[in-house]
Coordinates of C-alpha atoms in Angstrom, one line a residue:
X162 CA 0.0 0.0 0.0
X163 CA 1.1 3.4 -1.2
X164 CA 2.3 5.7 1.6
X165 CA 3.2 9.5 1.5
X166 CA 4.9 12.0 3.2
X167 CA 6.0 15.8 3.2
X168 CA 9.4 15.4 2.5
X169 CA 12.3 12.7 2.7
X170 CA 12.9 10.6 5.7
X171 CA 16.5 9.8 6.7
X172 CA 15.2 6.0 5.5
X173 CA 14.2 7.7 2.2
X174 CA 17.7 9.0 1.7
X175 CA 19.4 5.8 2.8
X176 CA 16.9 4.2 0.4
X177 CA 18.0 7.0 -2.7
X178 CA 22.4 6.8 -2.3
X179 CA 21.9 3.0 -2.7
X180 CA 20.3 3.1 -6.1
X181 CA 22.1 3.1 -9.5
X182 CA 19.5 4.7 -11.8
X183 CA 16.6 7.0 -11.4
X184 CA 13.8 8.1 -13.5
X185 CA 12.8 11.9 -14.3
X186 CA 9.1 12.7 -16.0
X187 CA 8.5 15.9 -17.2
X188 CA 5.5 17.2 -19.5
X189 CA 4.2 20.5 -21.2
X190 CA 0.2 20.8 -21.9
X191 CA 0.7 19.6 -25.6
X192 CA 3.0 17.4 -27.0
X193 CA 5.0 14.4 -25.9
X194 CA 5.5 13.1 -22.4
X195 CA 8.9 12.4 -21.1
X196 CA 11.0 9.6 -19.4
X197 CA 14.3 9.8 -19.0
X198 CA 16.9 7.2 -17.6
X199 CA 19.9 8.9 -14.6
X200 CA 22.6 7.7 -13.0
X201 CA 26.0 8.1 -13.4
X202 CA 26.7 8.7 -9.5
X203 CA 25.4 12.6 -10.6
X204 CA 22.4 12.7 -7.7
X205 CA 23.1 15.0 -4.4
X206 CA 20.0 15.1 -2.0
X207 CA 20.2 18.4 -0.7
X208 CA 18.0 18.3 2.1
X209 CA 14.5 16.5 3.1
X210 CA 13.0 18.8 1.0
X211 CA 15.2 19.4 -2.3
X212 CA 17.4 17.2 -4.5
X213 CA 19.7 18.3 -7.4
X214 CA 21.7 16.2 -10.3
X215 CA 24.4 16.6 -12.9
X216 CA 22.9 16.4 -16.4
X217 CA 25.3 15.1 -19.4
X218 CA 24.4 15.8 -22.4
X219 CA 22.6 13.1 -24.6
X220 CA 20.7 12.5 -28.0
X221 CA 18.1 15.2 -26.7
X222 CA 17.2 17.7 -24.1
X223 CA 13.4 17.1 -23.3
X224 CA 13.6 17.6 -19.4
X225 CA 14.8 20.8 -19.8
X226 CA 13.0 22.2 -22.2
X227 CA 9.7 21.1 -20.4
X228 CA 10.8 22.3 -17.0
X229 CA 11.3 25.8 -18.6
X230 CA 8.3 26.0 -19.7
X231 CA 6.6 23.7 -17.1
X232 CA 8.8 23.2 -13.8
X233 CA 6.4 20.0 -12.7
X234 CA 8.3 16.9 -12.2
X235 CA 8.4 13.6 -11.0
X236 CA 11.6 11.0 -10.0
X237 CA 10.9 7.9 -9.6
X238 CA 13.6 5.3 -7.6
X239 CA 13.3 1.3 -8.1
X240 CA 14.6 -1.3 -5.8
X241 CA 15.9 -3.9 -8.0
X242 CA 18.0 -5.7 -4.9
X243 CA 16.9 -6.0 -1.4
X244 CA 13.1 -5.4 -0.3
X245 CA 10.7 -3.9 -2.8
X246 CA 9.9 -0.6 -2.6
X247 CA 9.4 2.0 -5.5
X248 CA 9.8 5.7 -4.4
X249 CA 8.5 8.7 -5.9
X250 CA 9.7 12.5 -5.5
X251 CA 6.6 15.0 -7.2
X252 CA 7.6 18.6 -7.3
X253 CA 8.5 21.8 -9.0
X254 CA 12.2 22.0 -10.8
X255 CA 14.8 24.2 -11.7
X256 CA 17.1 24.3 -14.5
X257 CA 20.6 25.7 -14.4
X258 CA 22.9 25.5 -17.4
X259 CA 26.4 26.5 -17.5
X260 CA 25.6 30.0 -18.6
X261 CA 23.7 30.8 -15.5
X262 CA 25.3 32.6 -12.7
X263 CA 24.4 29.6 -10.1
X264 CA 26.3 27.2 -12.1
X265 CA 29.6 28.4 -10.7
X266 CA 28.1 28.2 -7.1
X267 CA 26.5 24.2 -7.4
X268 CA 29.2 22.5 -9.8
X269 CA 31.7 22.1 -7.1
X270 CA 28.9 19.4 -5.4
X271 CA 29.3 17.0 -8.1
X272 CA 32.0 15.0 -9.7
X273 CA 33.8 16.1 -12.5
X274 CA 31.6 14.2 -15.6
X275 CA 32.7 15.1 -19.7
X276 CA 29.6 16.8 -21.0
X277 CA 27.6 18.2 -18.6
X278 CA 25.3 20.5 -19.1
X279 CA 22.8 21.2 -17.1
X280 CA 22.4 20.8 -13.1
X281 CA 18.4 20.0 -12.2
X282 CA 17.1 21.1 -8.8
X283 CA 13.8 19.3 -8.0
X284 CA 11.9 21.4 -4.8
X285 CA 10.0 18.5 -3.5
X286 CA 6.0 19.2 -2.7
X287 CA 5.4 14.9 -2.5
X288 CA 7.1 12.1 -1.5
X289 CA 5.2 8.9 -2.0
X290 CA 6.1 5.0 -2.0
X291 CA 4.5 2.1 -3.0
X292 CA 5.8 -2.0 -2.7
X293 CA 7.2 -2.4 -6.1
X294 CA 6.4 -5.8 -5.6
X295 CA 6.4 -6.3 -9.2
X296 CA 9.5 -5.3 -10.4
X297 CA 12.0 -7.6 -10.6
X298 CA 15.5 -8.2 -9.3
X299 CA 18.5 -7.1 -11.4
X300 CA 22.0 -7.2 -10.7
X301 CA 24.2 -4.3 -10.7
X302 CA 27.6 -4.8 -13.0
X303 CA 28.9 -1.8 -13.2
X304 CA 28.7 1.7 -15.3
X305 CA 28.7 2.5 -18.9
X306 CA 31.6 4.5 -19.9
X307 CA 31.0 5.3 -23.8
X308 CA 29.1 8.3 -22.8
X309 CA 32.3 9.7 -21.1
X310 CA 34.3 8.6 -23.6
X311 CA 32.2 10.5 -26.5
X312 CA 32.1 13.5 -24.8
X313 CA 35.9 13.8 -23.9
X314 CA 37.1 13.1 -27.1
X315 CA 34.2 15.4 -28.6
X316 CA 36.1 18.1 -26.6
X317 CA 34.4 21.6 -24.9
X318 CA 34.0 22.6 -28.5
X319 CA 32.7 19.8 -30.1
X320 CA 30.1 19.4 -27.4
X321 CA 28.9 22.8 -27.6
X322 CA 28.8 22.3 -31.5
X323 CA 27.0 19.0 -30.6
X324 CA 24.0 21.1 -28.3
X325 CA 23.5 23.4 -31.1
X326 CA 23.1 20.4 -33.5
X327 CA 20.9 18.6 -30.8
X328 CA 20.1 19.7 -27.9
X329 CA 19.1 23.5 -29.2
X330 CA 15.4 22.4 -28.9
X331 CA 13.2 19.6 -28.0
X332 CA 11.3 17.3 -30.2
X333 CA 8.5 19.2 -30.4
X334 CA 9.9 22.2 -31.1
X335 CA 10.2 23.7 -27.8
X336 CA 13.4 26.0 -27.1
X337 CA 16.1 24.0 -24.2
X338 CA 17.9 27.5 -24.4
X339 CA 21.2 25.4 -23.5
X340 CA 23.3 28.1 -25.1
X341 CA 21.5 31.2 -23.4
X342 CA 17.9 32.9 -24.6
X343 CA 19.5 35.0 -27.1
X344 CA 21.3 32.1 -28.8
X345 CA 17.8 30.6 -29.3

């Protein structure tokens, strides 16, 4: 039975440093939905109340155009070891790319990672979990590194390149603004 709660418990946070992947759900009023797959070690809970990650660039940039335009959200964690439990994290989100003044500030909380482009700050309104009863054990081998490796050998410049190619707007036509408003 689903359960929920104000903000995150000290078993919540426990429960959110173990896990290898996340999920992130974002959405405008028209056009396409979106699911997209973390992890890379890049989540920092900041307190019961807020969470942040490192976002590395990838084939597109639907979360943040939809949390510019829309700052809803929703994370989902899985257990897929040890007791079932699926955890959700509904609130209102931030984006910060590297253009923005807070970048400078929040960057040094993270890990170095080739590519990154964004950091995400989810204010958390909801916690909710349920028994994920029906999801089923996996284990954990280890990371992916191509991702790193593409975007070091792409280079600062390449990647930026890459964004404008790419990442300059969503599917649906929405702008990400990942090289400021007035380069969009």
């Amino acid at each position: 039975m689903g359960k929920q709660f104000q903000a995150l418990s000290t078993a919540h946070m426990q429960f959110i440093a173990e896990q290898k992947v996340f999920f992130v759900g974002t959405a405008v009023d028209q056009g396409r939905v979106n699911i997209s797959p973390k992890g890379m070690n890049s989540l920092k809970v900041v307190s019961p109340q807020q969470v942040m990650w490192l976002n590395v660039t990838g084939s597109g940039n639907e979360t943040a155009a939809h949390v510019q335009q829309n700052a809803r959200m929703t994370m989902m964690f899985m257990a897929l070891s040890g007791d079932p439990l699926i955890l959700r994290l509904y609130g209102q989100a931030n984006v910060i790319h590297k253009h923005d003044p807070a970048w400078q500030t929040l960057i040094g909380q993270f890990d170095p990672l080739p590519g990154a482009r964004q950091i995400f700050e989810l204010n958390i309104e909801l916690v909710q979990t349920s028994c994920g009863m029906s999801v089923p054990y996996m284990d954990y081998v280890g990371e992916r590194e191509q991702l790193n490796h593409w975007a070091a050998a792409k280079g600062e410049a390449g990647i930026e390149a890459y964004w404008q190619a790419r990442n300059h707007t969503s599917i649906d036509g929405l702008p990400t603004y990942i090289n400021g408003k007035e380069g969009d």
